[in-house]
mmCIF file of C-alpha atoms in Angstrom:
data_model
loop_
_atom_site.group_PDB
_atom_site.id
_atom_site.type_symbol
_atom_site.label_atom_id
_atom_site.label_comp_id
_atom_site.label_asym_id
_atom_site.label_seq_id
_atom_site.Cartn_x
_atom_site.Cartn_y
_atom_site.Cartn_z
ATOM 1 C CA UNK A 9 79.722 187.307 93.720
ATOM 2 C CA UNK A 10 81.958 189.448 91.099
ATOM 3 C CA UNK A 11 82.963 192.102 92.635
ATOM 4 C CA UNK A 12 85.470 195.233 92.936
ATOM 5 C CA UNK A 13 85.998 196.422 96.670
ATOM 6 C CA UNK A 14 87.504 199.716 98.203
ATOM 7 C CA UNK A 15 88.440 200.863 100.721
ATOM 8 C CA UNK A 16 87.597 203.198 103.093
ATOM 9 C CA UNK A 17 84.222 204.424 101.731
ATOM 10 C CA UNK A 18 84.582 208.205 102.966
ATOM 11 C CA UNK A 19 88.233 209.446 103.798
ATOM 12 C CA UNK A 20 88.793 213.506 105.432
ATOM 13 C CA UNK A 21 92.503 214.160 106.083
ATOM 14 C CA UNK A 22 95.268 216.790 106.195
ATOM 15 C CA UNK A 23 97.209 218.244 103.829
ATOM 16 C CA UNK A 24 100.757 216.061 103.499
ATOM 17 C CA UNK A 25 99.395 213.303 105.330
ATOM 18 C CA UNK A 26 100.169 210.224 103.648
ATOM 19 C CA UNK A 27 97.536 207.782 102.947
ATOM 20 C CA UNK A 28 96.093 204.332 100.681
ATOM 21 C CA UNK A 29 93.168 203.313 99.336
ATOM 22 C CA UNK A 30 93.052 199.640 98.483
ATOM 23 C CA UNK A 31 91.225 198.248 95.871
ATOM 24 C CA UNK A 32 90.621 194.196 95.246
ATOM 25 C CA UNK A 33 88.918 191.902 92.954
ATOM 26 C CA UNK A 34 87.781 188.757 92.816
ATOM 27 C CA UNK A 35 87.302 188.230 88.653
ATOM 28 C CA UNK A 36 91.059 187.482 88.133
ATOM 29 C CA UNK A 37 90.736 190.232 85.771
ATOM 30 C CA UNK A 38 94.619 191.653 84.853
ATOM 31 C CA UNK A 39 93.405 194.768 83.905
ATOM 32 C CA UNK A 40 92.692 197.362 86.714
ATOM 33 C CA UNK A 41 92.639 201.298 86.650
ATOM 34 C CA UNK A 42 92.108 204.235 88.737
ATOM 35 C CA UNK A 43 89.518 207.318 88.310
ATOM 36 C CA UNK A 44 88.572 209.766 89.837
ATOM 37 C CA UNK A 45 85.846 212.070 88.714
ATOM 38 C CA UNK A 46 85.260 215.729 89.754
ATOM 39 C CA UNK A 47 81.483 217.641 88.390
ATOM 40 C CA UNK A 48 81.575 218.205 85.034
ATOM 41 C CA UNK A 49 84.585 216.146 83.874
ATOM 42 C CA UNK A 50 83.494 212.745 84.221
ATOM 43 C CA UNK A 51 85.769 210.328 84.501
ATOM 44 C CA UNK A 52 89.634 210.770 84.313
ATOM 45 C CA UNK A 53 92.012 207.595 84.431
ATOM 46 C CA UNK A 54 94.948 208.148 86.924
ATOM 47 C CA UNK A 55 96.693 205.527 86.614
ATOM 48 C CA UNK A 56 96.223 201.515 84.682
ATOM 49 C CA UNK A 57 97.255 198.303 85.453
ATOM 50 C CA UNK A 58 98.217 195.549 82.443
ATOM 51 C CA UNK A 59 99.180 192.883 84.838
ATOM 52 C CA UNK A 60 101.675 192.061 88.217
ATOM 53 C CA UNK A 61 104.284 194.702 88.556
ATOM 54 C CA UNK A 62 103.055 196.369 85.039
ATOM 55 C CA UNK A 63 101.710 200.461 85.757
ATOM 56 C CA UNK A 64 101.955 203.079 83.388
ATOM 57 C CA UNK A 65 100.433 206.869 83.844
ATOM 58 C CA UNK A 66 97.048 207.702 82.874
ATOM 59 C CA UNK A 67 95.428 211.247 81.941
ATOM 60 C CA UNK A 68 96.151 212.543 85.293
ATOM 61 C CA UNK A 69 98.879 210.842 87.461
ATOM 62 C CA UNK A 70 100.519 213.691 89.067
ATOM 63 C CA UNK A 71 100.527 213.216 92.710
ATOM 64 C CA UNK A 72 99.484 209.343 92.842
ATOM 65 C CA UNK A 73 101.502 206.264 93.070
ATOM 66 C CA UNK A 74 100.044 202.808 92.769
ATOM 67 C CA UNK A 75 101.663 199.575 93.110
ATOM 68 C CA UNK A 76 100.400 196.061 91.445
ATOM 69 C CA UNK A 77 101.861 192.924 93.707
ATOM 70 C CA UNK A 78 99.460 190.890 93.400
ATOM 71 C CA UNK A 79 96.411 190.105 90.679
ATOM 72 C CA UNK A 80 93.919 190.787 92.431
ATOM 73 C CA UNK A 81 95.085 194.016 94.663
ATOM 74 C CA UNK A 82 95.685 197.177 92.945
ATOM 75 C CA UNK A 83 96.105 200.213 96.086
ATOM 76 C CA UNK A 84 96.045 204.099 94.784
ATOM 77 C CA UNK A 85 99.091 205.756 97.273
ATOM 78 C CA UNK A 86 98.971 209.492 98.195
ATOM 79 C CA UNK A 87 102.155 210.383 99.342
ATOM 80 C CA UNK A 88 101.323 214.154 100.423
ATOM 81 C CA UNK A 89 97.850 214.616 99.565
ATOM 82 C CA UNK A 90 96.859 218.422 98.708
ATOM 83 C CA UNK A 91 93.237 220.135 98.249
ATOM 84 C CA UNK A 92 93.303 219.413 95.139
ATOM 85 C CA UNK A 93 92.899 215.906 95.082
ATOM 86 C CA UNK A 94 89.889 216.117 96.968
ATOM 87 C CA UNK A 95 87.521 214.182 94.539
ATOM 88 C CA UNK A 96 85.690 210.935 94.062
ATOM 89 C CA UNK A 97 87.844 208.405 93.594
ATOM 90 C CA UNK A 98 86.708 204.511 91.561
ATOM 91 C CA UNK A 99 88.906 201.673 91.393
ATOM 92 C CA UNK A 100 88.005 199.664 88.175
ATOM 93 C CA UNK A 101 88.691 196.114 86.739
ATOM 94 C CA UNK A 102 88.283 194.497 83.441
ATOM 95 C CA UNK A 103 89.560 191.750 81.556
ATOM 96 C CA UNK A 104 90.981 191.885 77.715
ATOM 97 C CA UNK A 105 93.385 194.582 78.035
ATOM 98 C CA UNK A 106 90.674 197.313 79.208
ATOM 99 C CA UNK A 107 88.064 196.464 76.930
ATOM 100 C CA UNK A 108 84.674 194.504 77.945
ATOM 101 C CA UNK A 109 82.583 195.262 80.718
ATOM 102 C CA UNK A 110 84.509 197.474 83.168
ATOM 103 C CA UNK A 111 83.540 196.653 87.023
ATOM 104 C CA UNK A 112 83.914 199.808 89.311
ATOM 105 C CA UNK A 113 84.608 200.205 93.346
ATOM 106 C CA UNK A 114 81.840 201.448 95.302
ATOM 107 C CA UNK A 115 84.073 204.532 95.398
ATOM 108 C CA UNK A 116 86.177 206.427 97.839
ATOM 109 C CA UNK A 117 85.147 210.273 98.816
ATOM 110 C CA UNK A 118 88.185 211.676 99.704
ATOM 111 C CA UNK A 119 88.667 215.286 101.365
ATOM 112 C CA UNK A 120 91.938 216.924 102.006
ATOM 113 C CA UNK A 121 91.289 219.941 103.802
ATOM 114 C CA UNK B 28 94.663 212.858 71.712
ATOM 115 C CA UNK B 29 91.534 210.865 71.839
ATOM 116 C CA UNK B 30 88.036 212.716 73.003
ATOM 117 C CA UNK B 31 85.003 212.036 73.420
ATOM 118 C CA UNK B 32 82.613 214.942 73.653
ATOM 119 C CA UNK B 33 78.906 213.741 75.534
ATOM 120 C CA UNK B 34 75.690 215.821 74.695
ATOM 121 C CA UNK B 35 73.202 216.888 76.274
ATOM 122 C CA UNK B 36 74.585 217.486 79.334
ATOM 123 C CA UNK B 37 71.519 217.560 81.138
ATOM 124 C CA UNK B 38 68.048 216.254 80.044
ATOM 125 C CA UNK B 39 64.420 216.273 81.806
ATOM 126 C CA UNK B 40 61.754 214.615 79.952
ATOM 127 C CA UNK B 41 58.359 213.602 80.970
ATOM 128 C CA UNK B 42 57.668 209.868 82.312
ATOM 129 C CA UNK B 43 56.708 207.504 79.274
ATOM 130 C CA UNK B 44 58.495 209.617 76.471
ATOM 131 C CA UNK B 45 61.902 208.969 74.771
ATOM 132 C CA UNK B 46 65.609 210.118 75.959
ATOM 133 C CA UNK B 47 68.703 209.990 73.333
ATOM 134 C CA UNK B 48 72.155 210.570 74.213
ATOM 135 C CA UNK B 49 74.924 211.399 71.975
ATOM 136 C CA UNK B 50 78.461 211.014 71.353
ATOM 137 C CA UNK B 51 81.198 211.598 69.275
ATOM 138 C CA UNK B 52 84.899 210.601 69.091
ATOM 139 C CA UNK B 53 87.483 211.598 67.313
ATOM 140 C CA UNK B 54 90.069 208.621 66.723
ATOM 141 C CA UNK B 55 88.719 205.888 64.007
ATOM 142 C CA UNK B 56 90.675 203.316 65.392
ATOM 143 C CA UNK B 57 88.190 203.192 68.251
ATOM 144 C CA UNK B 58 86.533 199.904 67.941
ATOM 145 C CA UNK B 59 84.738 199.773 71.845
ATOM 146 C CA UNK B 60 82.278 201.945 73.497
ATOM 147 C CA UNK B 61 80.257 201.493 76.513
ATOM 148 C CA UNK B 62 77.329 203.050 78.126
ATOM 149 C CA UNK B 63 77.398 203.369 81.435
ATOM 150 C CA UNK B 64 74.835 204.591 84.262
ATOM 151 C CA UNK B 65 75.704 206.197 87.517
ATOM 152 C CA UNK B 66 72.766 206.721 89.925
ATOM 153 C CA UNK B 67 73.463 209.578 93.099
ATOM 154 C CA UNK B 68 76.592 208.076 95.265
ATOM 155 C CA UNK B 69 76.625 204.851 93.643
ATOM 156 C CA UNK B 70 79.307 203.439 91.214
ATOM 157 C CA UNK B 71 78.711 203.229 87.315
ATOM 158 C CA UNK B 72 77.438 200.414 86.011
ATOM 159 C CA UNK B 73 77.649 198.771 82.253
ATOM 160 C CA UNK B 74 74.467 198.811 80.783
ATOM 161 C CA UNK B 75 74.970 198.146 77.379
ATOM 162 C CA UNK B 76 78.131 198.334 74.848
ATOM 163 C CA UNK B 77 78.820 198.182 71.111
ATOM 164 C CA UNK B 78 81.605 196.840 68.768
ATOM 165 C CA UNK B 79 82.277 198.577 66.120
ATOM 166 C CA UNK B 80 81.159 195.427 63.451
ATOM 167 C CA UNK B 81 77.582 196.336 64.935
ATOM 168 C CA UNK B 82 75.758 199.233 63.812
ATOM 169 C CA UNK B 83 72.956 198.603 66.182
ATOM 170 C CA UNK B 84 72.355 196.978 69.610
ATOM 171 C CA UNK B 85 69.314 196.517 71.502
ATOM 172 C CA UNK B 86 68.215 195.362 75.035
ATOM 173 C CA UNK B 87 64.441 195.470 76.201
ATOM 174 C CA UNK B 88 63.916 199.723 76.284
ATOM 175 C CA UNK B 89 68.153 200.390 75.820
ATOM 176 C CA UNK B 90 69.260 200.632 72.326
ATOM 177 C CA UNK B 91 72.872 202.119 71.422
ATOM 178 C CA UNK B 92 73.393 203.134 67.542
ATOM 179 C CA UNK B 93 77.152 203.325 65.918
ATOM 180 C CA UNK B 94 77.816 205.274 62.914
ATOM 181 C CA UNK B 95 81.565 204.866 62.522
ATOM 182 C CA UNK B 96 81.737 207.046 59.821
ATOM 183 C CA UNK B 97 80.503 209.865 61.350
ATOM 184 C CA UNK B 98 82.496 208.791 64.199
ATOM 185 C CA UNK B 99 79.356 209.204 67.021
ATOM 186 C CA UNK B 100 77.539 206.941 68.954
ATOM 187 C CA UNK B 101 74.356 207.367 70.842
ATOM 188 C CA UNK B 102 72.233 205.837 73.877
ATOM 189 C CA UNK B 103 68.247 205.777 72.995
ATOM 190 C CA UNK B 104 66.214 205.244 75.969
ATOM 191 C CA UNK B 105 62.433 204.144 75.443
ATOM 192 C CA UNK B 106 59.731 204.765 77.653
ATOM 193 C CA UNK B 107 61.656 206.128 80.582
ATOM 194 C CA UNK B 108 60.707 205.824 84.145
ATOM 195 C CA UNK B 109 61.674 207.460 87.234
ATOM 196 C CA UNK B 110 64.177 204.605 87.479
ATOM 197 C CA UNK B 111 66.534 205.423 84.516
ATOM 198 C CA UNK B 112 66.913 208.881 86.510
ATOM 199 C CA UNK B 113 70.891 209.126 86.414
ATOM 200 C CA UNK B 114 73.746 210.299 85.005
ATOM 201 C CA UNK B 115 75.098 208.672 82.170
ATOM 202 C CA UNK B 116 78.552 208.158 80.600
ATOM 203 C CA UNK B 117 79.515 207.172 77.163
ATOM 204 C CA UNK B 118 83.415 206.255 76.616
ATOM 205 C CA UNK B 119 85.217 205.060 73.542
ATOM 206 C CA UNK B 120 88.015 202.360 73.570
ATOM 207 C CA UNK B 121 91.178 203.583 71.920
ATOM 208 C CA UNK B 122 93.803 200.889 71.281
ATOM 209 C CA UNK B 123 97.192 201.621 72.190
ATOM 210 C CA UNK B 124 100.468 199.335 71.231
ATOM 211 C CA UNK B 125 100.537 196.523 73.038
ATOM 212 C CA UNK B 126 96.957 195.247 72.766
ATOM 213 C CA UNK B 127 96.162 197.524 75.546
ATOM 214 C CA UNK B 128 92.678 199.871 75.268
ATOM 215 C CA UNK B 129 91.665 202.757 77.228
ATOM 216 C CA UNK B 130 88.798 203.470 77.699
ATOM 217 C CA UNK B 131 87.974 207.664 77.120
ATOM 218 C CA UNK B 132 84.974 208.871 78.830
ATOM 219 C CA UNK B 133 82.274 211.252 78.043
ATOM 220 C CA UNK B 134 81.569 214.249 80.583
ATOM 221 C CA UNK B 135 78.301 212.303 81.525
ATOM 222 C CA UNK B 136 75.288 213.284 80.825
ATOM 223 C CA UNK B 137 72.503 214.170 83.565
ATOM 224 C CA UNK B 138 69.028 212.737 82.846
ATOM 225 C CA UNK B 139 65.932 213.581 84.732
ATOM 226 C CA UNK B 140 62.350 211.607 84.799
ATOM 227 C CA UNK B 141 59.506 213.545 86.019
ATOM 228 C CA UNK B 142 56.458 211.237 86.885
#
């Protein structure tokens, strides 16, 4: 079955706490991307993925790392969350550059308290 | 940059009647958009998408419309049912160099069903 997985479901942590949520597919799609949407604002692209070991910044990177090893892997990396990245977070994948049916995560929940 | 503005942003109609969504975008070069539908705490889901050589798709009750000159886009929803209660996104694909598109997303828009 296609699909996009993440990882954990539901997430509460501290401020400054470092932490990573995974994300993997199965399409051998080379195009993956992070949201995370917040009421009101839909969905905002954190960071994108071309390929392996190709990231760039999307609308709203600051505070997020991500790393892209492998095809299929593409982990989101707080490295000192704060309040305000509590939010609902989707890993996505797609194949021709972004275009075509994107495939979301089940999403993360994440609260930094 | 690119934007795509989403309206309403809620709507409640009565079982059985029509529901239209609409968007507009502001770069021409956009040549992509998807509709998407996010039921409570699930992910969002494709449910139908548009180039922009079509002025018209269709799938059973889901029909999307494309008028690139007026740069706007919109999701018509026949004979709704409790079911198609969600919220719904509309996003526009704007090609950067490189061949890569992003995808630029609506503010979604909240639809209701009452039986």
């Amino acid at each position: 079955e296609a699909q996009v997985t993440q990882n954990p479901r539901y997430l509460i942590t501290v401020t400054g706490k470092k932490l990573t949520v995974t994300c993997s597919q199965n399409m051998n799609h080379e195009y993956m991307s992070w949201y995370r949407q917040d009421p009101g604002l839909g969905l905002r692209q954190i960071y994108y993925s071309m390929n392996v070991e190709v990231t760039d910044k999307g609308d709203v990177p600051e505070g997020y790392k991500v790393s892209r090893k492998e095809k299929r892997n593409f982990p989101l990396i707080l490295e000192s969350p704060s309040p305000n990245q509590t939010s609902l977070y989707f890993c996505a994948s797609s194949s021709g550059g972004g275009t075509g049916g994107a495939f979301f995560g089940q999403g993360t929940r994440l609260t930094v308290v | 940059g690119e934007n795509v503005e989403q309206h309403p942003s809620t709507l409640s109609v009565q079982e059985g009647d029509s529901a239209v969504i609409k968007c507009t975008y502001s770069d021409s070069a956009s040549n992509y958009f998807p509709w998407y539908k996010q039921e409570l705490g699930k992910r969002p889901q494709l449910i139908i998408d548009i180039r922009s050589n079509v002025g018209e798709k269709k799938d059973q009750r889901i029909a999307v419309t494309l008028n690139k000159t007026a740069k706007h886009f919109s999701l018509h929803i026949t004979e709704t049912q409790p079911e198609d209660s969600a919220v719904y996104f509309c996003a526009a694909s704007l090609m950067f160099s490189g061949g890569y598109n992003k995808l630029i997303f609506g503010a979604g828009t909240r639809l209701a069903v009452h039986p």
